[in-house]
Amino acid sequence: MRSWTDTLRFAFQPVVNLTTGGVAGLEILARPEAGDILAEARRDPELDGKLAVLAVRAAARRETLLPLHVNVFAGTLADLGGLTSLHSAVREAGRLPWEVTIDVVPPYTHVPHQALLEAVAELRGQGFRISADGVGDGDVPLRLLVDMSPDLVKLDASLLARPAAVRAMRALCDELGALLCVEGVETELQCAAALSAGAQLAQGELFAPPSRLPAADVYVPPRSPGDAAQPPSGPSVREFVRPAALLPATASAGQVRALLTGSSEVSGVLLVDADGVPVRSVHRSRFLLSMSGRYGHALYADRPAAKLGDVPRTVGIDATAWEVLDVVAVGSRDRTSDDVAVIDRYGRCVGVVRLADLVRALSETRVEEAAGLNPLTRLPGSDSITSEVDRRILDGRTFALSWLDVDHFKQVNDGAGFAAGDELIRSVGQALQHAATGNTRVGHIGGDDFLFLADPEGLVALAASVLDAPWTAGGLPVTLSLATVVCVPGSVVDHREAAACLAPLKKAAKSLSGTSWVVGRAGLPGYEIRRGSEVSTAQAG
């Protein structure tokens, strides 16, 4: 009699890194020839646990080196706990637990939350990574999502029609230290929307459909300038992580050679100890050169591969791309092409980054930044400031957005000449740059108009450094006008609303005589005059 396992097959769908265009992992999907075994598994935790084990064994038969995503219902975890059988199956398949992500699948309704959290903690203790699946289309409570603190959040593509929600989820993921993946991406427009909202990973029919064989190639649309604006500290290393080729520290040179020659995509092998901590790094070209030399195979094949490796270069999962470049810059030049191991807070390897990926992305970032700089002051334009305003709104931070300009600038140009006017604008821009510290961002939006974004506590010193200076153009005295709107969490929804709150304050500052400064609060009427005086009726006449 045939059992249900005889008619069960598995398909693999790539999880794609939107920055590198590479496959970051494979989600294993059960594909029964008859019946709805997933509906049965949702009701039967024991059956669901067996499906997870069979999924890992199916991946092992395909001999894929890619990280795996295994689906398990939330109710199964709450009922069975740590899934000891899955841990054993992963080890038997020659894989390490931290190469496997458990996709916790809805429904969550009627699932005991405390039992689920305890199971997640046990799985994490075994080394597994945790993903919250079906967010946005499922029933996962937000508080439970935060308490789970997943390594990855999988968001349903239907939410791409609500970009503010996706950006908010990206902000939450940043707070939790998680990556954001969008599932079900079918069109290039959806891919662009996912990138624009800050997703780092995606999967769906656009890239590659589920198939019986793990996909070797996927289609990723080219990125457009401005996609997913990077923070000032530089892009996170999380966006560049590729799967690592791992072998035990005791592996022989022959085992490493078989791995390298069996896959041209593998640029190097990391040898890890029993806890997954990298101990040696084997570079493809240098290793194969040693093995191919005269007597090389005879000398090294049965010897420990560690003898042909180097001390691994490592960075933490929270590092930036610039910090990776600092690591690469240290040491001999012949190791600049080595992969850099990315480690989690336990020191375990979660992947590698390649220098070529970093250089390409950072070069694109610099080109985009240069294209947006004002040629007179070399300050960024309004896009840089407004994107940072949106980021701070999503982060729930209080900030002060300020607009500054030169009073009667046309008259300054007419009286002192355009060269003197240009020199004045350059000097004001340099003063703002020099005074900007910490999280302050300064932009030149054209003509004599400047924007700057600062924390409220640093605002007074910043304003004084510019407003107290004796400005002149061609020997003629010049005054400045400054308007500031302070935005607390919930007072504005995006940079457009913040700019709308700033507009009347700008008008009020321009109505004052002398160097002026007015400060208002978003959502509240009125403003405070901190500098300048109101023009009397007689003066106005």
Coordinates of C-alpha atoms in Angstrom, one line a residue:
M1 CA 0.0 0.0 0.0
R2 CA 1.4 3.4 -1.0
S3 CA 1.8 5.9 1.8
W4 CA 1.3 9.7 1.5
T5 CA 5.1 10.1 1.3
D6 CA 5.1 8.2 -2.0
T7 CA 3.1 10.9 -3.8
L8 CA 4.8 13.9 -2.2
R9 CA 7.3 15.9 -4.1
F10 CA 9.1 19.2 -3.2
A11 CA 9.8 22.3 -5.2
F12 CA 12.3 25.0 -4.6
Q13 CA 11.8 28.7 -4.9
P14 CA 14.7 31.1 -4.7
V15 CA 14.8 33.9 -2.2
V16 CA 16.6 36.7 -4.1
N17 CA 19.0 39.4 -2.7
L18 CA 17.8 42.6 -4.5
T19 CA 21.1 44.3 -4.0
T20 CA 23.5 41.6 -5.4
G21 CA 21.0 39.9 -7.7
G22 CA 22.1 36.5 -6.3
V23 CA 20.1 33.7 -4.7
A24 CA 20.2 34.1 -0.9
G25 CA 18.4 30.9 -0.1
L26 CA 15.8 28.3 -1.2
E27 CA 12.3 28.0 0.2
I28 CA 11.2 24.3 0.1
L29 CA 7.6 23.9 -0.8
A30 CA 5.6 20.6 -0.5
R31 CA 3.9 19.6 -3.7
P32 CA 1.6 16.5 -3.2
E33 CA 0.3 14.8 -6.3
A34 CA -3.1 14.4 -4.7
G35 CA -5.0 15.7 -1.7
D36 CA -4.3 18.7 0.5
I37 CA -1.6 17.6 2.8
L38 CA -0.9 21.1 4.0
A39 CA -4.4 21.5 5.3
E40 CA -3.9 18.2 7.2
A41 CA -0.5 19.4 8.5
R42 CA -2.1 22.6 9.9
R43 CA -4.4 20.4 12.0
D44 CA -1.8 17.7 12.8
P45 CA 1.5 19.0 14.3
E46 CA 3.2 15.6 14.0
L47 CA 2.5 15.5 10.3
D48 CA 3.8 19.0 9.9
G49 CA 7.0 18.1 11.7
K50 CA 7.5 15.2 9.4
L51 CA 7.0 17.4 6.3
A52 CA 9.8 19.7 7.6
V53 CA 12.2 16.8 8.0
L54 CA 11.3 15.5 4.5
A55 CA 11.9 18.9 3.1
V56 CA 15.5 19.0 4.4
R57 CA 16.1 15.5 3.1
A58 CA 14.8 16.5 -0.3
A59 CA 17.2 19.5 -0.4
A60 CA 20.1 17.2 0.6
R61 CA 19.3 14.9 -2.3
R62 CA 19.7 17.9 -4.7
E63 CA 23.1 18.6 -3.2
T64 CA 22.4 22.3 -3.0
L65 CA 24.8 24.4 -0.9
L66 CA 22.3 27.3 -0.6
P67 CA 20.7 28.2 2.7
L68 CA 17.3 26.6 3.2
H69 CA 13.9 28.0 4.3
V70 CA 11.6 25.4 5.8
N71 CA 7.9 26.1 6.5
V72 CA 6.5 25.1 9.9
F73 CA 3.0 26.2 11.1
A74 CA 3.0 28.4 14.3
G75 CA 0.6 25.9 15.9
T76 CA 3.1 23.1 15.3
L77 CA 5.9 24.9 17.1
A78 CA 3.7 25.8 20.0
D79 CA 2.6 22.1 20.3
L80 CA 5.9 20.3 19.6
G81 CA 8.4 22.8 20.9
G82 CA 12.0 22.6 19.5
L83 CA 11.5 20.0 16.7
T84 CA 14.3 17.7 17.8
S85 CA 13.7 15.5 14.7
L86 CA 14.4 18.5 12.4
H87 CA 17.6 19.3 14.1
S88 CA 18.7 15.7 13.7
A89 CA 17.7 15.7 10.0
V90 CA 19.7 18.8 9.3
R91 CA 22.9 17.3 10.9
E92 CA 22.4 14.0 9.0
A93 CA 22.1 16.0 5.8
G94 CA 25.6 17.5 6.4
R95 CA 24.1 21.0 7.0
L96 CA 24.5 23.3 9.9
P97 CA 21.4 24.6 11.8
W98 CA 22.3 28.3 11.1
E99 CA 22.1 27.5 7.3
V100 CA 18.4 26.8 7.8
T101 CA 15.7 29.4 8.4
I102 CA 12.4 28.2 10.0
D103 CA 9.6 30.1 8.3
V104 CA 6.9 30.4 11.0
V105 CA 3.6 30.2 9.0
P106 CA 0.2 31.5 10.0
P107 CA -2.4 31.1 11.4
Y108 CA -1.6 32.4 14.8
T109 CA -5.2 32.6 16.1
H110 CA -5.7 30.2 19.0
V111 CA -2.0 29.5 19.1
P112 CA -0.6 29.8 22.7
H113 CA 1.7 32.7 22.3
Q114 CA 4.0 31.9 25.3
A115 CA 4.4 28.3 24.1
L116 CA 5.3 29.6 20.6
L117 CA 7.9 32.1 22.0
E118 CA 9.4 29.3 24.0
A119 CA 9.7 27.1 21.0
V120 CA 11.2 29.9 18.9
A121 CA 13.8 30.5 21.7
E122 CA 14.6 26.7 21.7
L123 CA 15.1 26.6 17.9
R124 CA 17.2 29.7 18.1
G125 CA 19.3 28.1 20.8
Q126 CA 19.9 25.1 18.5
G127 CA 21.2 27.5 15.9
F128 CA 18.2 27.9 13.5
R129 CA 17.3 31.3 12.1
I130 CA 13.7 32.4 12.4
S131 CA 11.4 34.0 9.8
A132 CA 7.9 35.4 10.4
D133 CA 6.0 34.4 7.3
G134 CA 2.8 35.8 5.8
V135 CA 3.0 39.2 7.5
G136 CA 0.4 41.6 6.1
D137 CA -1.9 38.9 4.8
G138 CA -1.9 36.7 7.8
D139 CA -3.0 37.2 11.4
V140 CA 0.3 37.7 13.3
P141 CA -0.3 40.2 16.1
L142 CA 2.2 43.0 16.0
R143 CA 3.2 42.5 19.7
L144 CA 3.9 38.9 19.0
L145 CA 6.0 39.8 16.0
V146 CA 8.1 42.1 18.1
D147 CA 8.5 39.4 20.9
M148 CA 9.5 36.8 18.3
S149 CA 12.3 39.2 17.2
P150 CA 12.7 37.2 13.9
D151 CA 15.8 37.3 11.7
L152 CA 13.6 37.8 8.7
V153 CA 10.1 39.2 8.0
K154 CA 8.3 38.0 4.9
L155 CA 5.7 40.5 3.7
D156 CA 2.9 39.7 1.3
A157 CA 3.2 41.5 -2.0
S158 CA -0.3 42.9 -1.7
L159 CA 1.0 45.5 0.8
L160 CA 3.1 47.0 -1.9
A161 CA 0.0 49.0 -2.9
R162 CA 0.4 50.7 0.5
P163 CA 4.1 51.8 0.5
A164 CA 3.8 53.6 3.8
A165 CA 3.0 50.3 5.5
V166 CA 6.0 48.6 3.9
R167 CA 8.3 51.5 4.9
A168 CA 7.0 51.2 8.4
M169 CA 7.7 47.5 8.4
R170 CA 11.2 48.2 7.2
A171 CA 11.7 50.6 10.1
L172 CA 10.5 47.9 12.5
C173 CA 12.8 45.4 10.9
D174 CA 15.8 47.8 11.4
E175 CA 14.8 48.1 15.0
L176 CA 14.6 44.3 15.4
G177 CA 17.8 43.7 13.4
A178 CA 15.8 41.7 10.8
L179 CA 15.8 41.7 7.0
L180 CA 12.6 42.4 5.0
C181 CA 11.5 40.1 2.2
V182 CA 8.5 40.6 -0.1
E183 CA 6.8 37.4 -1.2
G184 CA 4.7 36.9 -4.3
V185 CA 6.5 39.5 -6.6
E186 CA 5.2 38.9 -10.1
T187 CA 6.0 42.2 -12.0
E188 CA 8.8 44.6 -12.4
L189 CA 6.7 47.3 -11.0
Q190 CA 6.2 45.3 -7.8
C191 CA 10.0 44.7 -7.7
A192 CA 10.6 48.5 -8.0
A193 CA 8.1 49.2 -5.3
A194 CA 9.7 46.7 -3.0
L195 CA 13.1 48.3 -3.5
S196 CA 11.8 51.8 -3.1
A197 CA 10.2 50.8 0.2
G198 CA 13.5 49.3 1.5
A199 CA 13.0 45.6 1.1
Q200 CA 16.3 43.7 0.8
L201 CA 15.0 40.3 -0.3
A202 CA 12.2 39.1 -2.5
Q203 CA 10.7 36.0 -4.0
G204 CA 8.1 35.3 -6.6
E205 CA 7.3 34.3 -10.2
L206 CA 9.2 37.3 -11.6
F207 CA 12.6 36.0 -10.4
A208 CA 12.0 32.2 -10.8
P209 CA 8.9 30.0 -10.3
P210 CA 9.1 27.0 -7.9
S211 CA 10.8 24.1 -9.6
R212 CA 11.9 20.5 -8.9
L213 CA 15.5 21.5 -9.3
P214 CA 17.1 24.5 -7.4
A215 CA 17.4 27.4 -9.8
A216 CA 20.9 28.2 -10.9
D217 CA 19.9 31.6 -12.4
V218 CA 17.2 34.1 -11.6
Y219 CA 16.0 37.3 -13.3
V220 CA 16.4 40.5 -11.3
P221 CA 15.4 43.8 -13.0
P222 CA 18.1 46.4 -13.0
R223 CA 18.0 48.9 -10.2
S224 CA 17.0 52.5 -10.9
P225 CA 18.8 55.5 -9.3
G226 CA 17.4 56.4 -6.0
D227 CA 16.0 52.9 -5.1
A228 CA 16.1 52.4 -1.4
A229 CA 18.1 55.4 -0.3
Q230 CA 21.0 54.5 1.9
P231 CA 21.6 55.9 5.4
P232 CA 24.5 58.4 5.7
S233 CA 26.7 55.8 7.4
G234 CA 26.5 53.6 4.3
P235 CA 24.6 50.6 3.2
S236 CA 24.4 47.7 5.7
V237 CA 26.4 44.6 5.1
R238 CA 23.1 42.6 5.5
E239 CA 22.2 43.7 2.0
F240 CA 25.3 42.1 0.4
V241 CA 25.3 38.7 2.2
R242 CA 25.8 35.8 0.0
P243 CA 25.5 32.1 1.0
A244 CA 28.8 30.7 2.3
A245 CA 30.3 27.4 1.3
L246 CA 31.0 25.8 4.7
L247 CA 32.9 22.7 5.7
P248 CA 34.0 21.4 9.1
A249 CA 37.4 22.6 10.3
T250 CA 38.6 18.9 10.0
A251 CA 37.8 18.7 6.3
S252 CA 40.6 17.4 4.1
A253 CA 42.0 19.3 1.1
G254 CA 40.4 16.7 -1.1
Q255 CA 37.0 17.5 0.2
V256 CA 37.5 21.2 -0.4
R257 CA 38.8 20.5 -3.9
A258 CA 35.7 18.5 -4.7
L259 CA 33.5 21.3 -3.4
L260 CA 35.3 24.0 -5.5
T261 CA 35.5 22.0 -8.7
G262 CA 31.8 21.0 -8.4
S263 CA 30.6 24.5 -8.4
S264 CA 32.1 27.4 -10.3
E265 CA 30.0 29.9 -8.3
V266 CA 32.0 29.1 -5.1
S267 CA 34.8 31.6 -4.7
G268 CA 36.1 30.2 -1.4
V269 CA 35.3 27.8 1.4
L270 CA 35.1 28.7 5.1
L271 CA 36.1 26.0 7.6
V272 CA 34.1 26.3 10.8
D273 CA 34.3 24.6 14.2
A274 CA 31.5 22.6 15.8
D275 CA 29.7 25.9 16.7
G276 CA 29.9 27.3 13.2
V277 CA 32.6 29.9 14.0
P278 CA 35.0 30.4 11.1
V279 CA 38.5 29.2 11.8
R280 CA 40.1 29.2 8.4
S281 CA 39.4 30.7 5.0
V282 CA 40.3 28.9 1.8
H283 CA 40.5 31.0 -1.3
R284 CA 39.6 29.3 -4.6
S285 CA 42.4 30.4 -6.8
R286 CA 45.2 30.1 -4.3
F287 CA 44.0 26.7 -3.1
L288 CA 43.6 25.2 -6.6
L289 CA 47.0 26.6 -7.7
S290 CA 48.6 24.7 -4.8
M291 CA 46.7 21.5 -5.6
S292 CA 47.5 21.7 -9.3
G293 CA 51.2 22.1 -8.9
R294 CA 53.7 19.3 -9.3
Y295 CA 52.9 16.6 -6.7
G296 CA 50.3 19.0 -5.2
H297 CA 47.5 16.5 -5.1
A298 CA 49.7 13.8 -3.7
L299 CA 51.0 16.1 -1.1
Y300 CA 47.8 17.8 0.1
A301 CA 44.8 15.7 -0.9
D302 CA 44.5 13.8 2.4
R303 CA 45.9 16.5 4.6
P304 CA 43.8 18.9 6.5
A305 CA 42.6 21.7 4.3
A306 CA 43.2 24.2 7.1
K307 CA 46.9 24.0 6.3
L308 CA 46.2 25.7 3.0
G309 CA 43.9 28.3 4.4
D310 CA 44.3 31.7 6.0
V311 CA 42.9 33.4 9.1
P312 CA 39.4 34.4 8.1
R313 CA 38.4 38.0 7.8
T314 CA 35.1 38.6 9.6
V315 CA 32.6 41.4 10.2
G316 CA 29.5 41.5 12.4
I317 CA 26.1 41.3 10.8
D318 CA 25.4 45.0 11.8
A319 CA 28.5 46.4 10.0
T320 CA 28.3 48.8 7.2
A321 CA 29.8 48.4 3.7
W322 CA 32.4 51.0 4.6
E323 CA 33.5 49.0 7.7
V324 CA 33.9 45.9 5.5
L325 CA 36.3 47.9 3.2
D326 CA 38.3 48.8 6.3
V327 CA 38.7 45.1 7.1
V328 CA 39.7 44.3 3.5
A329 CA 42.3 47.1 3.5
V330 CA 44.2 45.6 6.4
G331 CA 46.8 42.9 5.5
S332 CA 48.4 41.7 2.3
R333 CA 47.2 42.8 -1.1
D334 CA 46.9 39.3 -2.4
R335 CA 43.9 38.8 -0.1
T336 CA 41.8 41.7 -1.3
S337 CA 39.6 39.3 -3.4
D338 CA 39.0 37.0 -0.4
D339 CA 35.4 36.7 0.8
V340 CA 34.7 38.3 4.1
A341 CA 32.8 36.1 6.6
V342 CA 29.7 37.7 8.2
I343 CA 29.1 36.5 11.7
D344 CA 26.1 36.8 14.1
R345 CA 26.3 37.8 17.7
Y346 CA 27.4 34.3 18.6
G347 CA 30.3 34.4 16.2
R348 CA 28.6 31.9 13.8
C349 CA 29.0 32.4 10.1
V350 CA 25.8 33.5 8.4
G351 CA 27.3 34.2 5.0
V352 CA 30.0 36.0 3.1
V353 CA 30.3 39.3 1.3
R354 CA 32.4 39.9 -1.8
L355 CA 34.5 43.0 -2.4
A356 CA 33.1 43.4 -6.0
D357 CA 29.5 43.7 -4.7
L358 CA 30.6 46.4 -2.2
V359 CA 32.7 48.4 -4.6
R360 CA 29.9 48.4 -7.2
A361 CA 27.2 49.5 -4.8
L362 CA 29.3 52.2 -3.1
S363 CA 30.4 53.5 -6.5
E364 CA 26.8 53.8 -7.6
T365 CA 26.0 55.5 -4.3
R366 CA 28.7 58.1 -4.8
V367 CA 27.7 58.7 -8.4
E368 CA 24.1 59.3 -7.4
E369 CA 25.3 61.6 -4.5
A370 CA 27.5 63.6 -6.9
A371 CA 24.7 64.0 -9.4
G372 CA 22.5 65.5 -6.7
L373 CA 25.1 68.0 -5.4
N374 CA 24.7 71.7 -6.0
P375 CA 27.6 72.8 -8.2
L376 CA 28.1 76.0 -6.3
T377 CA 28.2 74.7 -2.7
R378 CA 28.8 71.0 -3.3
L379 CA 25.9 70.4 -0.9
P380 CA 23.2 67.8 -1.6
G381 CA 19.8 68.9 -2.9
S382 CA 16.4 68.6 -1.3
D383 CA 16.0 64.8 -2.1
S384 CA 18.7 64.0 0.4
I385 CA 17.0 66.0 3.1
T386 CA 13.4 64.9 2.4
S387 CA 14.4 61.2 2.3
E388 CA 16.0 61.6 5.7
V389 CA 12.9 63.4 7.0
D390 CA 10.8 60.4 6.0
R391 CA 13.3 58.0 7.7
R392 CA 13.1 59.9 11.0
I393 CA 9.3 60.0 10.8
L394 CA 9.2 56.2 10.4
D395 CA 11.7 55.8 13.2
G396 CA 9.4 57.9 15.5
R397 CA 12.0 60.5 16.2
T398 CA 11.5 64.2 17.0
F399 CA 13.4 66.5 14.6
A400 CA 13.6 70.1 13.5
L401 CA 13.4 71.0 9.8
S402 CA 14.8 74.5 9.0
W403 CA 14.8 76.7 5.9
L404 CA 17.4 79.5 5.6
D405 CA 17.8 82.2 2.9
V406 CA 19.5 85.5 2.2
D407 CA 17.2 88.5 2.5
H408 CA 16.6 90.5 -0.8
F409 CA 19.1 88.3 -2.6
K410 CA 18.2 89.8 -6.0
Q411 CA 19.1 93.2 -4.7
V412 CA 22.4 91.8 -3.4
N413 CA 23.2 90.4 -6.9
D414 CA 22.2 93.7 -8.6
G415 CA 24.2 95.9 -6.2
A416 CA 27.3 93.8 -5.6
G417 CA 27.4 91.6 -8.7
F418 CA 26.7 88.0 -9.3
A419 CA 30.2 87.0 -8.4
A420 CA 29.9 88.5 -4.9
G421 CA 26.5 86.9 -4.6
D422 CA 27.9 83.4 -5.5
E423 CA 30.7 83.9 -3.0
L424 CA 28.1 84.8 -0.3
I425 CA 26.1 81.6 -1.0
R426 CA 29.3 79.5 -0.9
S427 CA 30.3 81.1 2.4
V428 CA 26.8 80.5 4.0
G429 CA 26.9 76.8 2.8
Q430 CA 30.4 76.3 4.3
A431 CA 29.3 77.8 7.6
L432 CA 26.3 75.5 7.7
Q433 CA 28.5 72.5 6.9
H434 CA 31.1 73.5 9.5
A435 CA 28.4 73.9 12.2
A436 CA 26.6 70.7 11.4
T437 CA 27.5 67.9 13.8
G438 CA 26.1 64.5 14.8
N439 CA 22.8 63.7 12.9
T440 CA 22.5 67.2 11.3
R441 CA 22.0 67.1 7.5
V442 CA 22.5 70.2 5.4
G443 CA 21.2 70.7 1.8
H444 CA 21.2 73.5 -0.8
I445 CA 18.0 73.5 -2.7
G446 CA 18.9 76.2 -5.2
G447 CA 19.6 79.9 -5.4
D448 CA 19.9 81.3 -1.9
D449 CA 17.7 78.6 -0.2
F450 CA 19.1 76.1 2.2
L451 CA 17.5 73.3 4.2
F452 CA 18.9 71.7 7.3
L453 CA 17.6 68.9 9.5
A454 CA 18.7 68.6 13.1
D455 CA 17.9 67.3 16.5
P456 CA 16.1 70.0 18.5
E457 CA 18.7 70.0 21.3
G458 CA 21.4 71.1 18.9
L459 CA 19.4 73.7 17.0
V460 CA 20.2 76.8 19.0
A461 CA 24.0 76.4 18.6
L462 CA 23.6 75.6 14.9
A463 CA 21.4 78.7 14.3
A464 CA 23.7 81.0 16.3
S465 CA 26.8 79.9 14.4
V466 CA 25.1 81.1 11.2
L467 CA 22.9 84.0 12.3
D468 CA 25.6 85.7 14.6
A469 CA 28.1 86.0 11.7
P470 CA 28.4 89.4 10.1
W471 CA 27.5 88.7 6.5
T472 CA 28.5 91.0 3.7
A473 CA 28.5 90.9 -0.1
G474 CA 30.8 93.3 -2.0
G475 CA 31.1 95.3 1.2
L476 CA 27.4 95.6 1.7
P477 CA 25.8 94.2 4.9
V478 CA 23.4 91.3 4.4
T479 CA 20.8 89.7 6.7
L480 CA 19.4 86.2 6.8
S481 CA 16.0 84.7 7.5
L482 CA 15.5 81.3 9.3
A483 CA 12.3 79.4 9.8
T484 CA 12.1 76.1 11.8
V485 CA 9.3 73.6 12.4
V486 CA 9.8 71.1 15.2
C487 CA 8.0 67.8 14.5
V488 CA 7.3 65.3 17.2
P489 CA 6.2 61.7 16.6
G490 CA 2.7 61.6 15.0
S491 CA 2.6 65.3 14.1
V492 CA 3.4 64.8 10.4
V493 CA 3.1 61.7 8.1
D494 CA 5.8 62.5 5.6
H495 CA 8.2 65.2 4.3
R496 CA 5.5 66.8 2.3
E497 CA 3.4 67.6 5.3
A498 CA 6.5 68.8 7.2
A499 CA 7.3 71.2 4.3
A500 CA 3.7 72.4 4.3
C501 CA 4.1 73.2 8.0
L502 CA 7.3 75.1 7.3
A503 CA 5.9 77.3 4.5
P504 CA 3.9 79.8 6.7
L505 CA 6.9 80.0 9.1
K506 CA 9.1 81.0 6.2
K507 CA 6.7 83.7 5.2
A508 CA 6.6 85.0 8.8
A509 CA 10.4 85.1 9.0
K510 CA 10.6 87.1 5.8
S511 CA 8.2 89.6 7.2
L512 CA 10.5 90.6 10.0
S513 CA 13.2 93.2 9.8
G514 CA 16.9 92.3 10.3
T515 CA 18.3 88.9 10.7
S516 CA 15.3 86.8 11.8
W517 CA 14.4 83.4 13.2
V518 CA 10.9 82.0 13.9
V519 CA 10.1 78.6 15.4
G520 CA 6.8 76.7 15.2
R521 CA 5.6 73.2 16.1
A522 CA 3.9 71.0 13.6
G523 CA 0.1 70.7 14.2
L524 CA 0.0 73.7 16.6
P525 CA -1.0 77.3 15.7
G526 CA 1.3 80.3 16.1
Y527 CA 5.0 80.6 16.3
E528 CA 7.8 82.0 18.4
I529 CA 10.0 84.9 17.2
R530 CA 13.5 84.3 18.4
R531 CA 15.2 86.9 16.3
G532 CA 14.1 89.9 14.3
S533 CA 11.5 92.5 14.9
E534 CA 8.1 93.1 13.4
V535 CA 7.9 96.0 10.8
S536 CA 5.8 98.8 12.1
T537 CA 3.1 100.4 10.0
A538 CA 5.1 103.6 9.7
Q539 CA 8.2 101.7 8.5
A540 CA 6.0 99.7 6.1
G541 CA 4.7 102.8 4.6

